Amino acid sequence: MLPVLDLPTLWAFVIAFAVFAYVVMDGFDLGIGILFPFFAPGPERDSAMNSVAPVWDGNETWLVLGGGGLMAAFPLAYAIILPALYAPIIAMVLALIFRGVAFEFRWRDPGHRRYWDFAFTTGSVVATLAQGITLGALLQGIAVEGRSYAGGWWDWLTPFSLLVGVSLVIGYALLGATWLIMKTEGMVQIHSYRLAGKLAIGLIACIGLVSAATPFLSGAYYERWFAWPQVLVTAQVPLLVGLCAGALLVSLVRRWEYWPFLLTLGLFALCLVGLGISMFPHVVPNAVTIHEAAAPHASLLFMLVGASVLIPIILAYSGYAYWVFRGKTGHEGYH
């Protein structure tokens, strides 16, 4: 079913864009935190951290935009989803705070650096795992009665949501490894190539498992993926995933510096397209559509004017930061 581009649909695309921008810009620095124990203390870890030091906090802007946009544009969905996912969302927020404190303190408190490194890794793993579990729990469905959440405190904890959580940890770690391939030289880059090869195979396997399980979570999902003749369109997504995965493995074997990161982002983009095929037009799967959850028309229009100004500004200062700190990074000081 082709979407009609009205205000609720437009806002659904704005939030999807914010989510993808967050994955693009914060996924790799969370991935570096996940990979931190695999690098030797000292210059290797300092180089890895310096590669994201100028941009990591700005990257999280998109998480605020995605969450704030959901609350403002689709308040009914926000009121249903938040109580269902309190535990993983609170864990994610606390882990991001924990990680951010460790990021700054490890440079100022070298006597306890190993403890701050542990905090940096733990915060990165927990935040990523919580994001994946949140996505998996949303995709598997939320119990709704009337206009409220009708499930229990632990409904989010299932084998499927854990599978999505672990898959995201592997995916962000791959983004981190391929980012370091671009931004570093020497032993850090060599280690990153080795890690990226193993992580790429792991992520491809995880995408296969999640993709195989998703259509069987709900009859509606199965129809959207396999009903005739739209299967001719939806089948292009796994075909492109296969091509992108093959190109990623080739780029790692041939030691290309930039393509592994771009192709990993391509895999994430295709996964987001797959998520859209499964869920659209629902914002709470099989319960609430984007039109049922949308704020009043005047509110959506007012916010869209603000977003049309704010998003280009965020893109501009983010692009400027990446341009100023382009090129390879070293291990000296706090970049």
Coordinates of C-alpha atoms in Angstrom, one line a residue:
M1 CA 0.0 0.0 0.0
L2 CA 1.5 3.3 -1.1
P3 CA 1.4 6.0 1.7
V4 CA -0.5 9.2 1.2
L5 CA 1.8 12.1 2.0
D6 CA -0.4 14.0 4.5
L7 CA 0.9 15.6 7.8
P8 CA 0.8 12.4 10.0
T9 CA 2.7 10.5 7.3
L10 CA 5.2 13.3 6.8
W11 CA 5.8 13.3 10.5
A12 CA 6.3 9.5 10.5
F13 CA 9.0 10.0 7.9
V14 CA 10.6 12.8 9.9
I15 CA 10.9 10.5 13.0
A16 CA 12.2 7.6 10.8
F17 CA 14.8 10.0 9.4
A18 CA 15.8 11.1 13.0
V19 CA 16.1 7.4 14.0
F20 CA 18.3 6.6 11.0
A21 CA 20.4 9.8 11.6
Y22 CA 20.9 8.7 15.2
V23 CA 22.0 5.2 14.1
V24 CA 24.4 6.7 11.5
M25 CA 25.9 9.2 13.9
D26 CA 25.8 7.6 17.3
G27 CA 26.0 3.9 16.3
F28 CA 29.7 4.0 15.5
D29 CA 30.7 5.8 18.8
L30 CA 28.6 3.3 20.8
G31 CA 30.3 0.6 18.8
I32 CA 33.8 1.9 19.8
G33 CA 32.7 1.7 23.4
I34 CA 31.6 -1.9 22.8
L35 CA 35.0 -2.8 21.2
F36 CA 37.1 -0.9 23.8
P37 CA 38.3 -4.1 25.7
F38 CA 39.7 -5.5 22.4
F39 CA 42.2 -2.6 22.1
A40 CA 45.3 -2.4 24.3
P41 CA 45.3 0.2 27.1
G42 CA 47.3 3.3 26.2
P43 CA 47.8 4.6 22.6
E44 CA 45.3 2.2 21.0
R45 CA 42.4 3.0 23.2
D46 CA 43.3 6.8 23.2
S47 CA 43.3 6.8 19.3
A48 CA 39.9 5.0 19.3
M49 CA 38.4 7.5 21.7
N50 CA 40.0 10.5 19.9
S51 CA 38.3 9.4 16.7
V52 CA 34.9 10.3 18.2
A53 CA 35.8 12.8 20.9
P54 CA 34.8 15.9 18.8
V55 CA 31.4 14.6 17.7
W56 CA 30.0 12.0 20.1
D57 CA 27.8 14.3 22.2
G58 CA 26.4 16.1 19.2
N59 CA 25.5 12.7 17.7
E60 CA 22.9 12.1 20.5
T61 CA 20.9 15.1 19.3
W62 CA 19.0 12.9 17.0
L63 CA 17.8 10.6 19.8
V64 CA 16.2 13.6 21.4
L65 CA 14.6 14.7 18.2
G66 CA 13.2 11.1 17.5
G67 CA 11.9 10.7 21.1
G68 CA 10.6 14.3 21.3
G69 CA 9.0 14.1 17.9
L70 CA 7.2 10.9 18.8
M71 CA 5.8 12.5 22.0
A72 CA 4.7 15.7 20.2
A73 CA 3.4 14.3 16.9
F74 CA 1.9 11.0 18.1
P75 CA 1.0 11.5 21.8
L76 CA -1.3 8.5 21.9
A77 CA 1.4 6.2 20.7
Y78 CA 3.9 7.7 23.2
A79 CA 1.4 7.2 26.0
I80 CA 1.1 3.5 25.1
I81 CA 4.7 2.7 24.2
L82 CA 6.4 4.3 27.1
P83 CA 4.7 2.3 29.9
A84 CA 5.3 -0.9 28.0
L85 CA 9.0 -0.2 27.7
Y86 CA 9.9 1.7 30.9
A87 CA 12.5 -0.8 31.9
P88 CA 14.7 -0.9 28.7
I89 CA 14.2 2.9 28.1
I90 CA 15.3 3.8 31.7
A91 CA 18.3 1.4 31.4
M92 CA 19.3 3.1 28.1
V93 CA 19.1 6.6 29.5
L94 CA 21.1 5.7 32.7
A95 CA 23.7 3.8 30.5
L96 CA 24.1 6.8 28.2
I97 CA 24.7 9.1 31.3
F98 CA 27.1 6.6 32.8
R99 CA 29.0 6.4 29.5
G100 CA 29.2 10.1 29.0
V101 CA 30.6 10.7 32.4
A102 CA 33.2 8.0 31.8
F103 CA 34.1 9.6 28.5
E104 CA 35.1 12.8 30.1
F105 CA 36.6 11.6 33.4
R106 CA 39.1 9.0 31.9
W107 CA 41.1 11.9 30.6
R108 CA 41.1 14.0 33.8
D109 CA 41.6 11.1 36.2
P110 CA 44.3 8.9 34.7
G111 CA 44.9 7.1 38.1
H112 CA 41.5 5.4 37.7
R113 CA 41.4 5.2 34.0
R114 CA 40.8 1.4 33.9
Y115 CA 37.6 1.9 35.9
W116 CA 36.4 4.7 33.6
D117 CA 37.2 2.4 30.6
F118 CA 35.1 -0.3 32.2
A119 CA 32.3 2.2 32.7
F120 CA 32.6 3.4 29.1
T121 CA 32.3 -0.2 27.8
T122 CA 29.5 -1.1 30.2
G123 CA 27.5 2.0 29.4
S124 CA 27.9 1.5 25.6
V125 CA 26.8 -2.2 25.7
V126 CA 23.8 -1.6 28.0
A127 CA 22.6 1.4 26.0
T128 CA 22.8 -0.5 22.7
L129 CA 21.3 -3.7 24.1
A130 CA 18.4 -1.6 25.6
Q131 CA 17.8 0.1 22.3
G132 CA 17.7 -3.2 20.5
I133 CA 15.4 -4.8 23.0
T134 CA 13.1 -1.7 22.8
L135 CA 12.9 -2.1 19.0
G136 CA 12.3 -5.9 19.2
A137 CA 9.6 -5.4 21.9
L138 CA 7.8 -2.8 19.8
L139 CA 8.0 -5.0 16.6
Q140 CA 6.6 -8.1 18.4
G141 CA 3.6 -6.1 19.5
I142 CA 2.3 -4.3 22.5
A143 CA -1.0 -5.2 24.3
V144 CA -3.5 -2.4 24.0
E145 CA -6.9 -2.0 25.5
G146 CA -8.9 1.0 24.6
R147 CA -6.3 3.8 24.4
S148 CA -3.9 2.4 27.1
Y149 CA -1.2 -0.2 27.5
A150 CA -2.7 -3.4 28.9
G151 CA 0.3 -5.6 29.3
G152 CA 2.7 -6.4 32.2
W153 CA 6.0 -5.1 33.4
W154 CA 8.1 -7.8 31.8
D155 CA 6.2 -8.3 28.5
W156 CA 9.2 -6.7 26.6
L157 CA 11.5 -9.6 27.7
T158 CA 11.2 -12.3 25.1
P159 CA 13.7 -14.4 23.0
F160 CA 12.8 -12.2 20.0
S161 CA 13.5 -8.9 21.7
L162 CA 16.8 -10.3 23.1
L163 CA 17.8 -11.5 19.6
V164 CA 17.2 -7.9 18.2
G165 CA 19.2 -6.5 21.2
V166 CA 22.2 -8.8 20.6
S167 CA 21.9 -8.1 16.8
L168 CA 22.1 -4.3 17.5
V169 CA 25.2 -4.8 19.7
I170 CA 26.9 -6.7 16.9
G171 CA 25.8 -4.1 14.3
Y172 CA 27.0 -1.1 16.3
A173 CA 30.3 -2.9 17.0
L174 CA 30.7 -3.4 13.3
L175 CA 30.0 0.3 12.7
G176 CA 32.6 1.2 15.3
A177 CA 35.2 -1.2 13.7
T178 CA 34.6 0.2 10.2
W179 CA 34.7 3.8 11.5
L180 CA 38.2 3.1 13.1
I181 CA 39.4 1.6 9.8
M182 CA 38.7 5.0 8.2
K183 CA 40.0 7.1 11.0
T184 CA 43.1 5.4 12.3
E185 CA 46.4 3.8 11.2
G186 CA 48.8 1.2 12.5
M187 CA 47.8 -1.5 15.0
V188 CA 44.4 0.1 15.7
Q189 CA 43.5 -0.2 12.1
I190 CA 44.8 -3.7 11.8
H191 CA 42.8 -4.8 14.8
S192 CA 39.7 -3.1 13.4
Y193 CA 40.0 -5.0 10.1
R194 CA 40.2 -8.3 12.0
L195 CA 37.2 -7.4 14.3
A196 CA 35.2 -6.1 11.4
G197 CA 35.5 -9.4 9.4
K198 CA 34.1 -11.4 12.3
L199 CA 31.4 -8.9 13.2
A200 CA 30.3 -8.6 9.5
I201 CA 29.6 -12.4 9.4
G202 CA 27.8 -12.1 12.8
L203 CA 25.6 -9.2 11.7
I204 CA 24.7 -10.9 8.4
A205 CA 23.6 -14.0 10.4
C206 CA 21.6 -11.9 12.8
I207 CA 19.8 -10.0 10.0
G208 CA 18.9 -13.4 8.5
L209 CA 17.5 -14.7 11.9
V210 CA 15.5 -11.5 12.6
S211 CA 14.2 -11.4 9.0
A212 CA 13.1 -15.0 9.1
A213 CA 11.3 -14.6 12.4
T214 CA 9.6 -11.2 11.9
P215 CA 6.9 -12.3 9.3
F216 CA 5.7 -15.0 11.7
L217 CA 5.2 -12.6 14.6
S218 CA 1.9 -11.5 13.1
G219 CA -0.4 -12.4 10.2
A220 CA -0.4 -8.8 9.1
Y221 CA 3.4 -8.9 8.8
Y222 CA 3.3 -12.0 6.8
E223 CA 0.7 -10.5 4.4
R224 CA 2.8 -7.3 3.9
W225 CA 5.8 -9.3 2.9
F226 CA 4.4 -12.3 1.0
A227 CA 1.0 -11.2 -0.5
W228 CA 0.8 -11.2 -4.2
P229 CA 1.7 -9.0 -6.2
Q230 CA 3.5 -6.8 -3.6
V231 CA 6.0 -9.6 -2.9
L232 CA 7.6 -8.6 -6.2
V233 CA 8.4 -5.3 -4.5
T234 CA 9.2 -6.5 -1.0
A235 CA 11.5 -9.3 -2.3
Q236 CA 13.9 -6.6 -3.5
V237 CA 14.8 -5.8 0.1
P238 CA 16.4 -9.2 1.0
L239 CA 18.0 -9.2 -2.5
L240 CA 19.6 -5.8 -1.8
V241 CA 20.7 -7.0 1.7
G242 CA 22.4 -10.0 0.1
L243 CA 24.2 -7.8 -2.5
C244 CA 25.2 -5.2 0.2
A245 CA 26.5 -8.0 2.5
G246 CA 28.5 -9.6 -0.2
A247 CA 30.1 -6.2 -1.1
L248 CA 30.9 -5.6 2.5
L249 CA 32.8 -8.8 2.9
V250 CA 34.7 -8.1 -0.4
S251 CA 35.6 -4.6 0.8
L252 CA 37.0 -6.0 4.1
V253 CA 39.0 -8.7 2.3
R254 CA 40.5 -6.2 -0.1
R255 CA 41.3 -3.7 2.7
W256 CA 39.3 -0.8 1.3
E257 CA 39.2 2.0 3.9
Y258 CA 35.9 3.8 3.3
W259 CA 33.5 1.2 1.7
P260 CA 33.1 -1.1 4.8
F261 CA 31.6 1.8 6.8
L262 CA 29.3 3.0 4.0
L263 CA 28.2 -0.6 3.2
T264 CA 27.4 -1.2 6.9
L265 CA 25.3 1.9 6.9
G266 CA 23.6 0.5 3.8
L267 CA 22.7 -2.6 5.7
F268 CA 21.2 -0.5 8.5
A269 CA 19.2 1.5 5.9
L270 CA 17.8 -1.6 4.3
C271 CA 16.8 -3.0 7.8
L272 CA 15.0 0.3 8.4
V273 CA 13.1 -0.1 5.1
G274 CA 12.2 -3.6 6.2
L275 CA 10.9 -2.3 9.5
G276 CA 8.8 0.2 7.7
I277 CA 7.3 -2.5 5.4
S278 CA 6.4 -4.6 8.5
M279 CA 4.8 -1.8 10.5
F280 CA 3.4 0.9 8.2
P281 CA 0.8 2.4 8.7
H282 CA 0.8 1.4 12.3
V283 CA 2.9 3.2 15.0
V284 CA 1.9 0.6 17.6
P285 CA 1.9 -2.6 15.6
N286 CA -1.5 -4.1 14.9
A287 CA -3.1 -1.7 17.4
V288 CA -2.8 2.0 16.5
T289 CA -2.1 3.7 13.2
I290 CA -0.2 6.9 12.7
H291 CA -3.5 8.7 11.8
E292 CA -5.2 7.4 15.0
A293 CA -2.2 8.5 17.2
A294 CA -1.5 11.8 15.5
A295 CA -1.8 15.2 17.2
P296 CA -4.3 17.8 15.9
H297 CA -3.6 19.1 12.3
A298 CA -2.7 22.6 13.5
S299 CA -0.1 21.2 16.0
L300 CA 1.5 19.0 13.4
L301 CA 1.7 21.9 11.0
F302 CA 3.2 24.3 13.6
M303 CA 5.8 21.7 14.6
L304 CA 6.6 21.0 11.0
V305 CA 7.6 24.6 10.5
G306 CA 9.9 24.4 13.5
A307 CA 11.4 21.1 12.3
S308 CA 12.0 22.5 8.8
V309 CA 14.2 25.2 10.4
L310 CA 15.8 23.1 13.1
I311 CA 16.8 20.0 11.1
P312 CA 18.9 21.9 8.5
I313 CA 20.7 23.7 11.3
I314 CA 21.5 20.4 13.1
L315 CA 22.7 18.9 9.8
A316 CA 24.8 22.0 9.1
Y317 CA 26.7 22.2 12.4
S318 CA 27.1 18.4 12.4
G319 CA 28.5 18.5 8.9
Y320 CA 30.9 21.3 9.9
A321 CA 32.2 19.4 12.9
Y322 CA 32.9 16.3 10.8
W323 CA 34.6 18.5 8.2
V324 CA 36.8 20.3 10.7
F325 CA 37.9 17.1 12.4
R326 CA 38.3 15.1 9.1
G327 CA 41.3 12.8 8.5
K328 CA 43.2 10.4 10.6
T329 CA 43.4 10.8 14.4
G330 CA 46.3 10.1 16.8
H331 CA 46.5 9.2 20.4
E332 CA 48.0 12.4 21.9
G333 CA 45.8 14.3 24.4
Y334 CA 42.0 14.7 24.2
H335 CA 41.3 15.4 20.5

